[in-house]
GROMACS .gro file of C-alpha atoms in nm:
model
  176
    1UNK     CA    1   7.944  -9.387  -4.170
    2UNK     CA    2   8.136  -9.225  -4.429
    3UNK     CA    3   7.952  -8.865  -4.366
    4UNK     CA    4   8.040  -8.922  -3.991
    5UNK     CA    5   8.411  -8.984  -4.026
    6UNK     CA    6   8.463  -8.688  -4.285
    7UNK     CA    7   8.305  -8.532  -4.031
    8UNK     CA    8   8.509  -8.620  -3.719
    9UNK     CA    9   8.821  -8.552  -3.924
   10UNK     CA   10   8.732  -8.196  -4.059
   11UNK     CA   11   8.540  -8.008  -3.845
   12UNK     CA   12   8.641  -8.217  -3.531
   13UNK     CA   13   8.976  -8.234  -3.580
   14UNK     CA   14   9.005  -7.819  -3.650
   15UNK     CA   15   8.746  -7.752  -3.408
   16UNK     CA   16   9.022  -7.910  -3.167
   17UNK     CA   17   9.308  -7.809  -3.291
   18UNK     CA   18   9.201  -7.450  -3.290
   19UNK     CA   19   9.172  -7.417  -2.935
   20UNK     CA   20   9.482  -7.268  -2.856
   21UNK     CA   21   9.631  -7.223  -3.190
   22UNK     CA   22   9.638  -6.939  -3.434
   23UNK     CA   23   9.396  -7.010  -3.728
   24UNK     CA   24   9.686  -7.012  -3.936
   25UNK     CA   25   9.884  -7.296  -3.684
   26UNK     CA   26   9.517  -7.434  -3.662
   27UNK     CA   27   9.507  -7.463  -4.082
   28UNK     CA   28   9.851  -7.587  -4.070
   29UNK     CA   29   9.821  -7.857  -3.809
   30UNK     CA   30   9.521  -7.919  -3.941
   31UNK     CA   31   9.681  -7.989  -4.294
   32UNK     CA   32   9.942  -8.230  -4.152
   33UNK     CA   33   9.604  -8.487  -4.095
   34UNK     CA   34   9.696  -8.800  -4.295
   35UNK     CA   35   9.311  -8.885  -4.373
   36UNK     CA   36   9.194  -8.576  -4.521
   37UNK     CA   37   9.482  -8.688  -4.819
   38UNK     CA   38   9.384  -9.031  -4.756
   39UNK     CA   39   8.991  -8.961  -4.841
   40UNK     CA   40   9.081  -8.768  -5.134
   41UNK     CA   41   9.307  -9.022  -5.239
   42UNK     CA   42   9.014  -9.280  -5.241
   43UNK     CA   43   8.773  -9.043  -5.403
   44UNK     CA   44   8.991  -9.017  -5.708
   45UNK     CA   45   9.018  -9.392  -5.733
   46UNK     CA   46   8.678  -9.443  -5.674
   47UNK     CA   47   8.602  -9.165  -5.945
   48UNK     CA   48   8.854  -9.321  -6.192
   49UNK     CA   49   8.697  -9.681  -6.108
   50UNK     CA   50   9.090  -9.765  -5.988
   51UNK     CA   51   9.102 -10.115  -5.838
   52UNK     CA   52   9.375 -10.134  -5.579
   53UNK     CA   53   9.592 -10.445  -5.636
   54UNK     CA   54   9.573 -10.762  -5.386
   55UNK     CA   55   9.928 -10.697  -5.211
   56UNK     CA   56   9.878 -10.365  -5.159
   57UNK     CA   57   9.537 -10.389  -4.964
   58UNK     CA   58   9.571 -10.674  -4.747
   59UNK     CA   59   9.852 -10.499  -4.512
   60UNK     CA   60   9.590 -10.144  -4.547
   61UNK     CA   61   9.317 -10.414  -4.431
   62UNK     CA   62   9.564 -10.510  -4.137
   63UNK     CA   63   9.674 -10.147  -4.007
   64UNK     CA   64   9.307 -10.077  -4.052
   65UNK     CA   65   9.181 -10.336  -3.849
   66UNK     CA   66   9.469 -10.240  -3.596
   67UNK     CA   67   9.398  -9.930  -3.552
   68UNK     CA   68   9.047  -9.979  -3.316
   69UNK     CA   69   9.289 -10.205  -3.075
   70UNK     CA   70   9.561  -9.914  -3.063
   71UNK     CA   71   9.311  -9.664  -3.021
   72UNK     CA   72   9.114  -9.836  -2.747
   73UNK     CA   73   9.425  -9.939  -2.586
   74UNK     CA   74   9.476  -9.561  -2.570
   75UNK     CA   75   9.137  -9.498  -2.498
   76UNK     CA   76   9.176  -9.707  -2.192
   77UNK     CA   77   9.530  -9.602  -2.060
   78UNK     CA   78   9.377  -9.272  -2.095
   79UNK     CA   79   9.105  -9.363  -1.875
   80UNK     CA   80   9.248  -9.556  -1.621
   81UNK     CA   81   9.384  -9.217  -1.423
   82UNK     CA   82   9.008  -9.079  -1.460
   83UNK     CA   83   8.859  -8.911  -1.190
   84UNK     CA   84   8.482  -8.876  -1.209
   85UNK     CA   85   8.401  -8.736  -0.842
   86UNK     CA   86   8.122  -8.563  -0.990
   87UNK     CA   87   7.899  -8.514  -1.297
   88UNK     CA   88   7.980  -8.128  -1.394
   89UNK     CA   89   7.703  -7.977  -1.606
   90UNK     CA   90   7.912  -7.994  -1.909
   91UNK     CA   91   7.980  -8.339  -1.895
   92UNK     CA   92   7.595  -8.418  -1.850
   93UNK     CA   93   7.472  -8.196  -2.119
   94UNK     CA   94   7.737  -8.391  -2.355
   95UNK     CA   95   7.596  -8.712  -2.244
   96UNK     CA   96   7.226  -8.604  -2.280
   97UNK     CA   97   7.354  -8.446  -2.622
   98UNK     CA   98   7.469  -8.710  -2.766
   99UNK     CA   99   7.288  -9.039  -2.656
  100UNK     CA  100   6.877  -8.878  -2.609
  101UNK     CA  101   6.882  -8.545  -2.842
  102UNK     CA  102   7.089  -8.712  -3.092
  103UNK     CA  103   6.861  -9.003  -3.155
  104UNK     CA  104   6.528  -8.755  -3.109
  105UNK     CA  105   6.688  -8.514  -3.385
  106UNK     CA  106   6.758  -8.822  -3.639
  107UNK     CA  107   6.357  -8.905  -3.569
  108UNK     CA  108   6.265  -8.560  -3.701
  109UNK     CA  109   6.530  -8.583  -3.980
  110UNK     CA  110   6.363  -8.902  -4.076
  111UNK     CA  111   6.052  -8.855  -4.119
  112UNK     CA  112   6.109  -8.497  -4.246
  113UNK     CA  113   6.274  -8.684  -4.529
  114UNK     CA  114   6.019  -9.006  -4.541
  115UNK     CA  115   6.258  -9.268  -4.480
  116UNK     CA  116   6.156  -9.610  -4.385
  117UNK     CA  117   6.225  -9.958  -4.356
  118UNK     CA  118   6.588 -10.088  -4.290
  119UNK     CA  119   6.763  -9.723  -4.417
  120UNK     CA  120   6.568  -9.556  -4.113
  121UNK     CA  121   6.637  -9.814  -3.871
  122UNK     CA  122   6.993  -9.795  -3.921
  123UNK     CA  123   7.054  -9.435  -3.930
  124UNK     CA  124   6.847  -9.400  -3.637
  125UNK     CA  125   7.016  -9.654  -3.464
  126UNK     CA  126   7.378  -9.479  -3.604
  127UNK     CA  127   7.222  -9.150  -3.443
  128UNK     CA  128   7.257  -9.313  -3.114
  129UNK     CA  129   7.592  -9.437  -3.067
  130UNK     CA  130   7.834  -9.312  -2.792
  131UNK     CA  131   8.107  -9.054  -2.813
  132UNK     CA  132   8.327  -9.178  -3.090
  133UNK     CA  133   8.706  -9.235  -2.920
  134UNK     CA  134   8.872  -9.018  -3.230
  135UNK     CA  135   8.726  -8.708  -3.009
  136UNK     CA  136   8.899  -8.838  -2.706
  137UNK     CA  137   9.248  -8.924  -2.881
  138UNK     CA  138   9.228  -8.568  -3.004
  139UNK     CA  139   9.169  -8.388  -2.759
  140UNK     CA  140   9.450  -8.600  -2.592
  141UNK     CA  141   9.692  -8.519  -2.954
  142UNK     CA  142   9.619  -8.123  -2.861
  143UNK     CA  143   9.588  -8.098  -2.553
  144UNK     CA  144   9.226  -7.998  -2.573
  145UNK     CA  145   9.084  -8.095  -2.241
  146UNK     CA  146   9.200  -8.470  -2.241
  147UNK     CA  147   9.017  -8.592  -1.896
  148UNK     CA  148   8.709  -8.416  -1.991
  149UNK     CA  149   8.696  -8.589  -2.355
  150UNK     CA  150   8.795  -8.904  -2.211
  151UNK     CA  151   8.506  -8.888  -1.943
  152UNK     CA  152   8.240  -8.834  -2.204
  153UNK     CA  153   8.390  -9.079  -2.408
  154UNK     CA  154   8.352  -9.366  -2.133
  155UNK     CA  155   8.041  -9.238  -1.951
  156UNK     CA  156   7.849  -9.245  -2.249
  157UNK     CA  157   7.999  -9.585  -2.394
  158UNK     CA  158   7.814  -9.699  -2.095
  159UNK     CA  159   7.516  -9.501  -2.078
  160UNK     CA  160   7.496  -9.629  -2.430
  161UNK     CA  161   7.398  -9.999  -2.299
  162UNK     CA  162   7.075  -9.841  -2.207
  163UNK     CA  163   7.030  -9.584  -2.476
  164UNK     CA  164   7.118  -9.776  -2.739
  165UNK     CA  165   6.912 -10.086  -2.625
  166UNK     CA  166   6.626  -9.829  -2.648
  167UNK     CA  167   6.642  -9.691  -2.972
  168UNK     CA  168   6.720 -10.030  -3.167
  169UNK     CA  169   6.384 -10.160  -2.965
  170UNK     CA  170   6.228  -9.775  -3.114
  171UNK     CA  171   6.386  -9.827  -3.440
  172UNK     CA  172   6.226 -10.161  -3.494
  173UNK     CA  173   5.900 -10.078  -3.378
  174UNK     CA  174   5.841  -9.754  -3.549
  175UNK     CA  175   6.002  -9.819  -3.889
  176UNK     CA  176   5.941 -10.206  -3.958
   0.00000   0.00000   0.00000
């Protein structure tokens, strides 16, 4: 989970932001990302074994925990104006991308690395999650595309009832 959120918010993020931006504007804007400081932050008190006091982390646990309601709130004002008339070939290689080769690379990845058991399950399982809404909110933040990130977003949230469904059923029966 960790490795897919520092993920999302490096490479994602620039790889959005440097659409129509300078790479210089693109470093910059890039730069002004709270979580980038916010990771770094908690790998030096994790490093230094820093325990952060009671008062302090209930109200992060609160804006934490707010944060999934604001952004599907977001997520879902976004997509009430959606249009789908039509599946354009982008849009359905993203969806085959990311809920059927997805999955089929973590299989390789697995067994290349001879995982098993409940560690295999999950990050197969992980592999074959939807679009994650942080891709849709920035593409919406930049102006990369916002209708098209917002369609893959929801079409594959529920493609993924299917999918998903799938691949825990795969997950259980190939790595119990």
């Amino acid at each position: 989970m960790v490795f897919q959120n520092l993920l999302t918010y490096t490479y994602g993020l620039f790889n959005s932001v440097s659409v129509d931006k300078a790479k210089f504007q693109a470093i910059k804007a890039f730069l002004k990302n709270p979580v980038i400081y916010a990771f770094l932050f908690g790998v030096f008190l994790h490093a230094f074994s820093i325990r952060i006091p009671e008062y302090i982390w209930t109200p992060i646990k609160n804006t934490s925990n707010a944060f999934v309601a604001i952004a599907l709130v977001t997520l879902g004002a976004q997509s009430a104006f959606l249009k789908i008339s039509r599946f354009s070939l982008p849009l359905i290689l993203s969806l085959i991308g990311r809920l059927i080769l997805s999955p089929c690379i973590a299989y390789i990845i697995i067994l290349a690395l001879k995982l098993d058991g409940t560690i295999a399950q999950s990050l197969f399982i992980a592999s074959s999650f939807p679009t994650s809404r942080n891709s849709s909110l920035f593409a919406l933040e930049y102006g990369n595309h916002p209708e098209y990130a917002a369609q893959v977003v929801l079409l594959s949230t529920v493609f993924s009832m299917m999918t998903v469904t799938t691949v825990i059923f795969s997950a259980h029966m190939l790595f119990s």
